[in-house]
């Protein structure tokens, strides 16, 4: 299987050894709509492994048995029938829940995640009881987490790695904004408690991908049509709100030959619109709601940095643009921050929480 793996030196909480004899392994997991990430100890550091949250089945040519592929391999080899079972952020029905169970079982077993583990899941903040129940079933039936299974909000887990080296975030008051593929989520945290939860599917990373695909067609006068997977790759590889540069690509022409084209504005225009729309939702919907519900917390929270998490926070320059535009919209000084490697931060933060449970023998 093709996955991205990374090891972060110094991620271990308070420098303690990752494992100690017969203790269960502390593991952090984010089952994301686009990517799934697992963080687990490796020596005195933390290793993260991530892959696309998708699955495809095929028939073995020799035995006739059904085989399973997941992640990048499934998306590349079977684009015609690959299934993304968490497109809305949660498994919407029993069929997608079953697919998610199969996907996650294959993923953790292929990456040697120990069954004897304390697992903390970073989950989205969504008002969807059926979807959350389905996700709970996926979690409960997974082959890991024999010692203990817990779950915490994704934006809180991501904020853990942005606000200190331990679990300082759980003792603070701040606003967390999760810039995800399928939802824009926000809430205020008061010592780990969620206040004035907000989520919308109107401003998403997936919508950026759709706009990039449409804008590429417009920019090339209809000569180039790209799929959403390619649009996402353009966003991830070339998206930059600090120092954007145009880039070229080549496609095969109908009837033979190739066509080389240059993209000047499509990617950066889509990202620019995304930031404006995200700031508008936070400034004019979420923050007034928070002020109305908890005026003192509202004032305290805006004295601290707003923490931006989620995959869209990976885009260079996006955090700085969000900070500047939010300050202009609110007509006050606002600071924003983000964890290093935002796409894997939620799983790494969840792993720190799991580590604390292991240290306290709370399993």
Short mmCIF file of C-alpha atoms in Angstrom, two decimals:
data_model
loop_
_atom_site.label_atom_id
_atom_site.label_comp_id
_atom_site.label_asym_id
_atom_site.label_seq_id
_atom_site.Cartn_x
_atom_site.Cartn_y
_atom_site.Cartn_z
CA UNK A 1 0.00 0.00 0.00
CA UNK A 2 1.14 3.55 -0.72
CA UNK A 3 0.94 5.83 2.28
CA UNK A 4 2.72 8.89 3.54
CA UNK A 5 4.75 8.26 6.68
CA UNK A 6 6.57 10.82 8.76
CA UNK A 7 8.39 10.87 12.08
CA UNK A 8 8.40 13.99 14.23
CA UNK A 9 11.32 14.23 16.62
CA UNK A 10 10.37 15.84 19.90
CA UNK A 11 6.63 15.21 19.53
CA UNK A 12 6.62 12.91 22.53
CA UNK A 13 4.83 14.51 25.51
CA UNK A 14 7.31 15.95 28.03
CA UNK A 15 10.11 13.85 26.57
CA UNK A 16 8.92 10.61 28.16
CA UNK A 17 9.72 7.27 26.50
CA UNK A 18 7.14 6.22 23.94
CA UNK A 19 6.49 2.82 25.48
CA UNK A 20 7.39 1.16 28.76
CA UNK A 21 7.30 -2.60 29.08
CA UNK A 22 3.80 -4.01 29.08
CA UNK A 23 1.94 -0.70 28.89
CA UNK A 24 -0.57 -0.27 26.06
CA UNK A 25 0.55 1.88 23.14
CA UNK A 26 -0.89 5.43 22.98
CA UNK A 27 -2.36 6.00 19.51
CA UNK A 28 -4.07 9.01 17.92
CA UNK A 29 -6.43 8.61 14.97
CA UNK A 30 -8.22 10.98 12.63
CA UNK A 31 -10.69 9.29 10.29
CA UNK A 32 -11.04 12.14 7.83
CA UNK A 33 -13.31 12.70 4.87
CA UNK A 34 -10.31 12.95 2.53
CA UNK A 35 -7.38 11.52 4.50
CA UNK A 36 -7.02 9.22 7.49
CA UNK A 37 -4.06 9.72 9.82
CA UNK A 38 -2.66 7.53 12.58
CA UNK A 39 -0.01 8.76 15.03
CA UNK A 40 1.88 6.30 17.24
CA UNK A 41 5.17 6.13 19.12
CA UNK A 42 8.40 5.20 17.42
CA UNK A 43 11.30 5.28 19.84
CA UNK A 44 11.31 8.69 21.49
CA UNK A 45 9.38 10.31 18.64
CA UNK A 46 5.95 9.97 17.05
CA UNK A 47 5.38 8.42 13.64
CA UNK A 48 2.41 9.52 11.54
CA UNK A 49 1.00 7.52 8.64
CA UNK A 50 -1.72 8.88 6.40
CA UNK A 51 -3.62 7.77 3.35
CA UNK A 52 -6.70 8.68 1.32
CA UNK A 53 -9.93 7.59 3.03
CA UNK A 54 -11.21 5.41 0.22
CA UNK A 55 -11.61 1.78 -0.72
CA UNK A 56 -12.03 -0.35 -3.84
CA UNK A 57 -12.67 -4.07 -4.32
CA UNK A 58 -11.71 -6.30 -7.21
CA UNK A 59 -11.85 -9.99 -8.10
CA UNK A 60 -8.65 -12.01 -7.89
CA UNK A 61 -7.97 -13.25 -11.43
CA UNK A 62 -6.69 -16.63 -10.17
CA UNK A 63 -8.95 -17.49 -7.23
CA UNK A 64 -12.05 -15.45 -7.95
CA UNK A 65 -11.98 -14.12 -4.39
CA UNK A 66 -12.80 -10.52 -3.59
CA UNK A 67 -9.74 -8.42 -2.78
CA UNK A 68 -9.55 -5.03 -1.10
CA UNK A 69 -7.40 -2.02 -1.93
CA UNK A 70 -7.47 1.24 -0.03
CA UNK A 71 -5.91 4.69 -0.09
CA UNK A 72 -3.85 6.04 -2.97
CA UNK A 73 -3.56 2.61 -4.54
CA UNK A 74 -7.35 2.25 -4.74
CA UNK A 75 -7.84 5.79 -6.07
CA UNK A 76 -5.14 5.36 -8.74
CA UNK A 77 -5.91 1.85 -9.96
CA UNK A 78 -9.71 1.87 -9.71
CA UNK A 79 -10.84 5.50 -10.17
CA UNK A 80 -14.03 4.23 -11.83
CA UNK A 81 -15.31 2.51 -8.70
CA UNK A 82 -13.32 3.76 -5.73
CA UNK A 83 -15.57 4.74 -2.80
CA UNK A 84 -15.01 7.58 -0.34
CA UNK A 85 -17.15 6.48 2.57
CA UNK A 86 -16.76 9.62 4.72
CA UNK A 87 -17.47 12.29 2.09
CA UNK A 88 -19.61 14.33 4.49
CA UNK A 89 -17.16 13.80 7.36
CA UNK A 90 -19.15 10.88 8.78
CA UNK A 91 -20.50 7.53 7.48
CA UNK A 92 -24.04 8.48 6.49
CA UNK A 93 -25.56 4.99 6.41
CA UNK A 94 -24.91 1.35 7.27
CA UNK A 95 -23.29 0.63 3.91
CA UNK A 96 -20.72 3.40 4.29
CA UNK A 97 -20.14 2.42 7.91
CA UNK A 98 -19.35 -1.15 6.79
CA UNK A 99 -16.95 0.17 4.14
CA UNK A 100 -15.29 2.40 6.74
CA UNK A 101 -14.83 -0.60 9.05
CA UNK A 102 -13.17 -2.60 6.27
CA UNK A 103 -10.98 0.35 5.25
CA UNK A 104 -9.80 1.08 8.79
CA UNK A 105 -9.13 -2.56 9.60
CA UNK A 106 -6.95 -2.90 6.50
CA UNK A 107 -5.17 0.37 7.25
CA UNK A 108 -4.23 -0.33 10.88
CA UNK A 109 -3.16 -3.91 10.19
CA UNK A 110 -0.97 -2.91 7.27
CA UNK A 111 0.73 -0.32 9.48
CA UNK A 112 1.24 -2.52 12.55
CA UNK A 113 -0.93 -0.49 14.92
CA UNK A 114 -1.02 -2.59 18.12
CA UNK A 115 -4.32 -4.02 19.29
CA UNK A 116 -3.18 -3.48 22.90
CA UNK A 117 -3.50 0.27 22.72
CA UNK A 118 -5.14 3.34 24.18
CA UNK A 119 -6.70 5.03 21.14
CA UNK A 120 -7.99 8.60 21.05
CA UNK A 121 -10.03 9.55 18.00
CA UNK A 122 -10.25 13.11 16.71
CA UNK A 123 -13.85 13.46 15.50
CA UNK A 124 -15.67 16.28 13.67
CA UNK A 125 -18.01 18.70 15.42
CA UNK A 126 -21.19 18.03 13.46
CA UNK A 127 -24.88 17.97 14.37
CA UNK A 128 -25.53 14.57 12.80
CA UNK A 129 -26.62 11.96 15.35
CA UNK A 130 -26.98 9.13 12.84
CA UNK A 131 -23.59 9.79 11.31
CA UNK A 132 -21.94 10.04 14.73
CA UNK A 133 -23.61 6.76 15.77
CA UNK A 134 -22.27 5.11 12.62
CA UNK A 135 -18.78 6.45 13.35
CA UNK A 136 -19.03 5.12 16.90
CA UNK A 137 -19.77 1.69 15.46
CA UNK A 138 -16.71 1.88 13.21
CA UNK A 139 -14.56 2.85 16.19
CA UNK A 140 -15.97 0.16 18.49
CA UNK A 141 -15.50 -2.61 15.92
CA UNK A 142 -11.94 -1.65 15.00
CA UNK A 143 -9.14 -4.09 15.89
CA UNK A 144 -7.24 -1.49 17.96
CA UNK A 145 -7.95 0.18 21.28
CA UNK A 146 -8.27 -2.91 23.46
CA UNK A 147 -7.16 -0.95 26.55
CA UNK A 148 -9.28 2.19 26.12
CA UNK A 149 -11.07 4.13 23.37
CA UNK A 150 -11.84 7.83 23.77
CA UNK A 151 -12.83 10.61 21.37
CA UNK A 152 -12.29 14.37 21.40
CA UNK A 153 -13.20 17.19 18.96
CA UNK A 154 -10.93 17.35 15.94
CA UNK A 155 -10.23 21.07 16.33
CA UNK A 156 -9.26 20.59 19.98
CA UNK A 157 -6.87 17.76 19.10
CA UNK A 158 -5.34 19.88 16.34
CA UNK A 159 -5.00 22.83 18.70
CA UNK A 160 -3.06 20.71 21.19
CA UNK A 161 -0.06 20.71 18.87
CA UNK A 162 -0.38 24.47 18.21
CA UNK A 163 -0.57 25.64 21.83
CA UNK A 164 2.44 24.21 23.61
CA UNK A 165 4.43 20.99 23.81
CA UNK A 166 2.09 19.16 26.17
CA UNK A 167 -1.65 19.50 26.73
CA UNK A 168 -1.72 23.23 27.47
CA UNK A 169 -4.66 23.73 25.08
CA UNK A 170 -6.98 21.84 27.40
CA UNK A 171 -6.37 24.42 30.14
CA UNK A 172 -6.93 27.50 27.97
CA UNK A 173 -9.76 29.63 26.56
CA UNK A 174 -9.53 30.13 22.80
CA UNK A 175 -11.38 29.85 19.49
CA UNK A 176 -10.61 26.91 17.25
CA UNK A 177 -11.49 26.93 13.55
CA UNK A 178 -11.20 23.72 11.55
CA UNK A 179 -10.68 24.33 7.83
CA UNK A 180 -11.65 20.92 6.51
CA UNK A 181 -12.41 19.28 3.19
CA UNK A 182 -16.12 18.81 3.84
CA UNK A 183 -16.96 21.34 6.55
CA UNK A 184 -15.89 24.61 8.13
CA UNK A 185 -16.17 24.13 11.89
CA UNK A 186 -15.64 26.52 14.79
CA UNK A 187 -16.17 26.66 18.51
CA UNK A 188 -14.78 28.31 21.62
CA UNK A 189 -12.97 26.10 24.11
CA UNK A 190 -13.04 26.74 27.84
CA UNK A 191 -10.65 24.30 29.49
CA UNK A 192 -11.59 21.65 26.96
CA UNK A 193 -15.33 22.37 27.03
CA UNK A 194 -16.94 23.25 23.70
CA UNK A 195 -19.03 26.42 23.59
CA UNK A 196 -21.24 27.72 20.73
CA UNK A 197 -20.43 24.97 18.24
CA UNK A 198 -20.73 25.96 14.58
CA UNK A 199 -20.40 24.00 11.34
CA UNK A 200 -21.24 24.65 7.71
CA UNK A 201 -20.80 22.66 4.52
CA UNK A 202 -20.96 25.82 2.39
CA UNK A 203 -17.25 26.68 2.68
CA UNK A 204 -15.02 23.65 2.15
CA UNK A 205 -11.78 22.41 0.69
CA UNK A 206 -13.80 20.23 -1.69
CA UNK A 207 -15.56 23.32 -3.04
CA UNK A 208 -12.12 24.84 -3.71
CA UNK A 209 -11.31 21.75 -5.79
CA UNK A 210 -14.51 22.15 -7.81
CA UNK A 211 -13.78 25.80 -8.43
CA UNK A 212 -10.24 25.08 -9.54
CA UNK A 213 -11.56 22.53 -12.07
CA UNK A 214 -14.08 25.08 -13.41
CA UNK A 215 -11.58 27.93 -13.47
CA UNK A 216 -9.00 25.84 -15.34
CA UNK A 217 -11.59 25.14 -18.01
CA UNK A 218 -12.39 28.87 -18.25
CA UNK A 219 -8.73 29.93 -18.22
CA UNK A 220 -7.87 27.54 -21.06
CA UNK A 221 -10.95 28.57 -23.08
CA UNK A 222 -12.43 25.10 -22.69
CA UNK A 223 -9.41 23.25 -24.07
CA UNK A 224 -8.58 21.55 -20.73
CA UNK A 225 -10.93 19.70 -18.40
CA UNK A 226 -9.48 18.25 -15.20
CA UNK A 227 -11.10 15.93 -12.67
CA UNK A 228 -11.45 16.76 -8.97
CA UNK A 229 -8.51 14.56 -8.02
CA UNK A 230 -6.24 16.57 -10.33
CA UNK A 231 -7.73 19.83 -9.02
CA UNK A 232 -6.94 18.74 -5.46
CA UNK A 233 -3.37 17.94 -6.50
CA UNK A 234 -3.04 21.39 -8.10
CA UNK A 235 -4.24 22.93 -4.83
CA UNK A 236 -1.88 20.90 -2.67
CA UNK A 237 1.15 21.18 -4.95
CA UNK A 238 0.81 24.75 -6.21
CA UNK A 239 -1.57 26.56 -3.86
CA UNK A 240 0.19 29.51 -2.22
CA UNK A 241 -1.30 32.79 -0.98
CA UNK A 242 2.10 34.19 -0.01
CA UNK A 243 4.22 33.67 -3.11
CA UNK A 244 2.14 32.05 -5.84
CA UNK A 245 3.80 31.11 -9.13
CA UNK A 246 2.12 30.01 -12.34
CA UNK A 247 2.79 26.44 -13.49
CA UNK A 248 2.47 24.30 -16.61
CA UNK A 249 0.98 20.89 -17.26
CA UNK A 250 0.46 18.62 -20.27
CA UNK A 251 -2.62 16.68 -21.38
CA UNK A 252 -3.21 14.25 -24.22
CA UNK A 253 -5.20 15.63 -27.13
CA UNK A 254 -8.11 13.71 -28.70
CA UNK A 255 -6.83 12.06 -31.85
CA UNK A 256 -3.19 12.20 -30.80
CA UNK A 257 -0.61 14.70 -29.70
CA UNK A 258 -0.28 16.65 -26.47
CA UNK A 259 -1.28 20.08 -25.30
CA UNK A 260 0.86 22.05 -22.87
CA UNK A 261 -0.94 24.74 -20.91
CA UNK A 262 -0.08 27.28 -18.20
CA UNK A 263 -2.25 28.02 -15.17
CA UNK A 264 -1.97 31.62 -14.05
CA UNK A 265 -4.94 32.41 -11.83
CA UNK A 266 -7.27 29.43 -11.38
CA UNK A 267 -5.74 28.01 -8.20
CA UNK A 268 -5.01 31.27 -6.40
CA UNK A 269 -8.42 32.75 -7.31
CA UNK A 270 -10.23 29.75 -5.83
CA UNK A 271 -8.14 29.97 -2.64
CA UNK A 272 -8.66 33.72 -2.37
CA UNK A 273 -12.43 33.28 -2.55
CA UNK A 274 -12.27 30.49 0.04
CA UNK A 275 -10.51 32.73 2.58
CA UNK A 276 -13.03 35.54 2.05
CA UNK A 277 -15.97 33.18 2.53
CA UNK A 278 -14.45 31.44 5.57
CA UNK A 279 -13.71 34.78 7.25
CA UNK A 280 -17.25 35.95 6.51
CA UNK A 281 -18.75 32.84 8.18
CA UNK A 282 -16.54 33.19 11.25
CA UNK A 283 -16.87 36.97 11.63
CA UNK A 284 -20.56 37.34 10.83
CA UNK A 285 -22.13 34.06 11.92
CA UNK A 286 -20.03 32.19 14.47
CA UNK A 287 -18.53 35.04 16.51
CA UNK A 288 -21.86 36.92 16.93
CA UNK A 289 -23.36 33.63 18.09
CA UNK A 290 -20.52 33.18 20.59
CA UNK A 291 -20.86 36.79 21.81
CA UNK A 292 -24.60 36.35 22.28
CA UNK A 293 -24.20 33.07 24.20
CA UNK A 294 -21.03 33.77 26.19
CA UNK A 295 -19.99 37.42 26.06
CA UNK A 296 -17.17 37.11 28.61
CA UNK A 297 -15.73 34.04 26.90
CA UNK A 298 -15.99 35.87 23.56
CA UNK A 299 -13.86 38.71 24.89
CA UNK A 300 -11.32 36.38 26.49
CA UNK A 301 -11.08 34.13 23.46
CA UNK A 302 -10.26 36.98 21.07
CA UNK A 303 -7.44 38.10 23.33
CA UNK A 304 -5.76 34.77 22.49
CA UNK A 305 -4.71 33.54 19.03
CA UNK A 306 -7.45 31.94 16.93
CA UNK A 307 -6.20 28.43 16.15
CA UNK A 308 -6.65 27.29 12.54
CA UNK A 309 -6.53 23.54 11.98
CA UNK A 310 -7.42 21.18 9.13
CA UNK A 311 -5.95 20.49 5.73
CA UNK A 312 -6.65 23.91 4.21
CA UNK A 313 -4.36 25.48 6.82
CA UNK A 314 -1.50 23.70 5.01
CA UNK A 315 -1.71 26.24 2.15
CA UNK A 316 1.26 28.66 2.47
CA UNK A 317 0.11 32.14 3.36
CA UNK A 318 -3.47 31.13 4.17
CA UNK A 319 -3.13 31.58 7.95
CA UNK A 320 -1.67 35.05 7.50
CA UNK A 321 -4.37 36.05 5.01
CA UNK A 322 -7.09 34.72 7.30
CA UNK A 323 -5.66 36.74 10.21
CA UNK A 324 -5.46 39.97 8.21
CA UNK A 325 -8.94 39.69 6.72
CA UNK A 326 -10.57 38.62 9.99
CA UNK A 327 -9.02 41.63 11.72
CA UNK A 328 -10.31 43.92 8.98
CA UNK A 329 -13.80 42.42 9.20
CA UNK A 330 -13.90 42.74 13.00
CA UNK A 331 -12.10 46.11 12.97
CA UNK A 332 -9.73 45.01 15.71
CA UNK A 333 -6.36 43.32 16.08
CA UNK A 334 -6.65 39.56 15.77
CA UNK A 335 -3.91 36.95 15.92
CA UNK A 336 -4.13 33.55 14.23
CA UNK A 337 -1.89 30.54 14.61
CA UNK A 338 -1.75 27.00 13.27
CA UNK A 339 0.03 23.79 14.22
CA UNK A 340 2.99 22.57 12.25
CA UNK A 341 1.76 20.14 9.59
CA UNK A 342 -1.96 20.95 10.06
CA UNK A 343 -3.11 17.95 8.00
CA UNK A 344 -1.74 15.52 10.61
CA UNK A 345 -2.05 17.74 13.70
CA UNK A 346 -5.37 16.31 14.91
CA UNK A 347 -3.99 12.76 15.04
CA UNK A 348 -0.78 13.95 16.72
CA UNK A 349 -2.76 15.91 19.31
CA UNK A 350 -4.99 12.89 19.92
CA UNK A 351 -1.85 10.81 20.44
CA UNK A 352 -0.65 13.23 23.12
CA UNK A 353 -3.97 12.85 24.94
CA UNK A 354 -3.69 9.05 24.66
CA UNK A 355 -0.18 9.30 26.07
CA UNK A 356 -1.51 11.11 29.13
CA UNK A 357 -4.04 8.33 29.72
CA UNK A 358 -1.21 5.78 29.57
CA UNK A 359 0.97 7.83 31.94
CA UNK A 360 -1.92 8.08 34.43
CA UNK A 361 -2.83 4.40 33.95
CA UNK A 362 -6.35 5.55 33.11
CA UNK A 363 -7.26 2.45 31.14
#
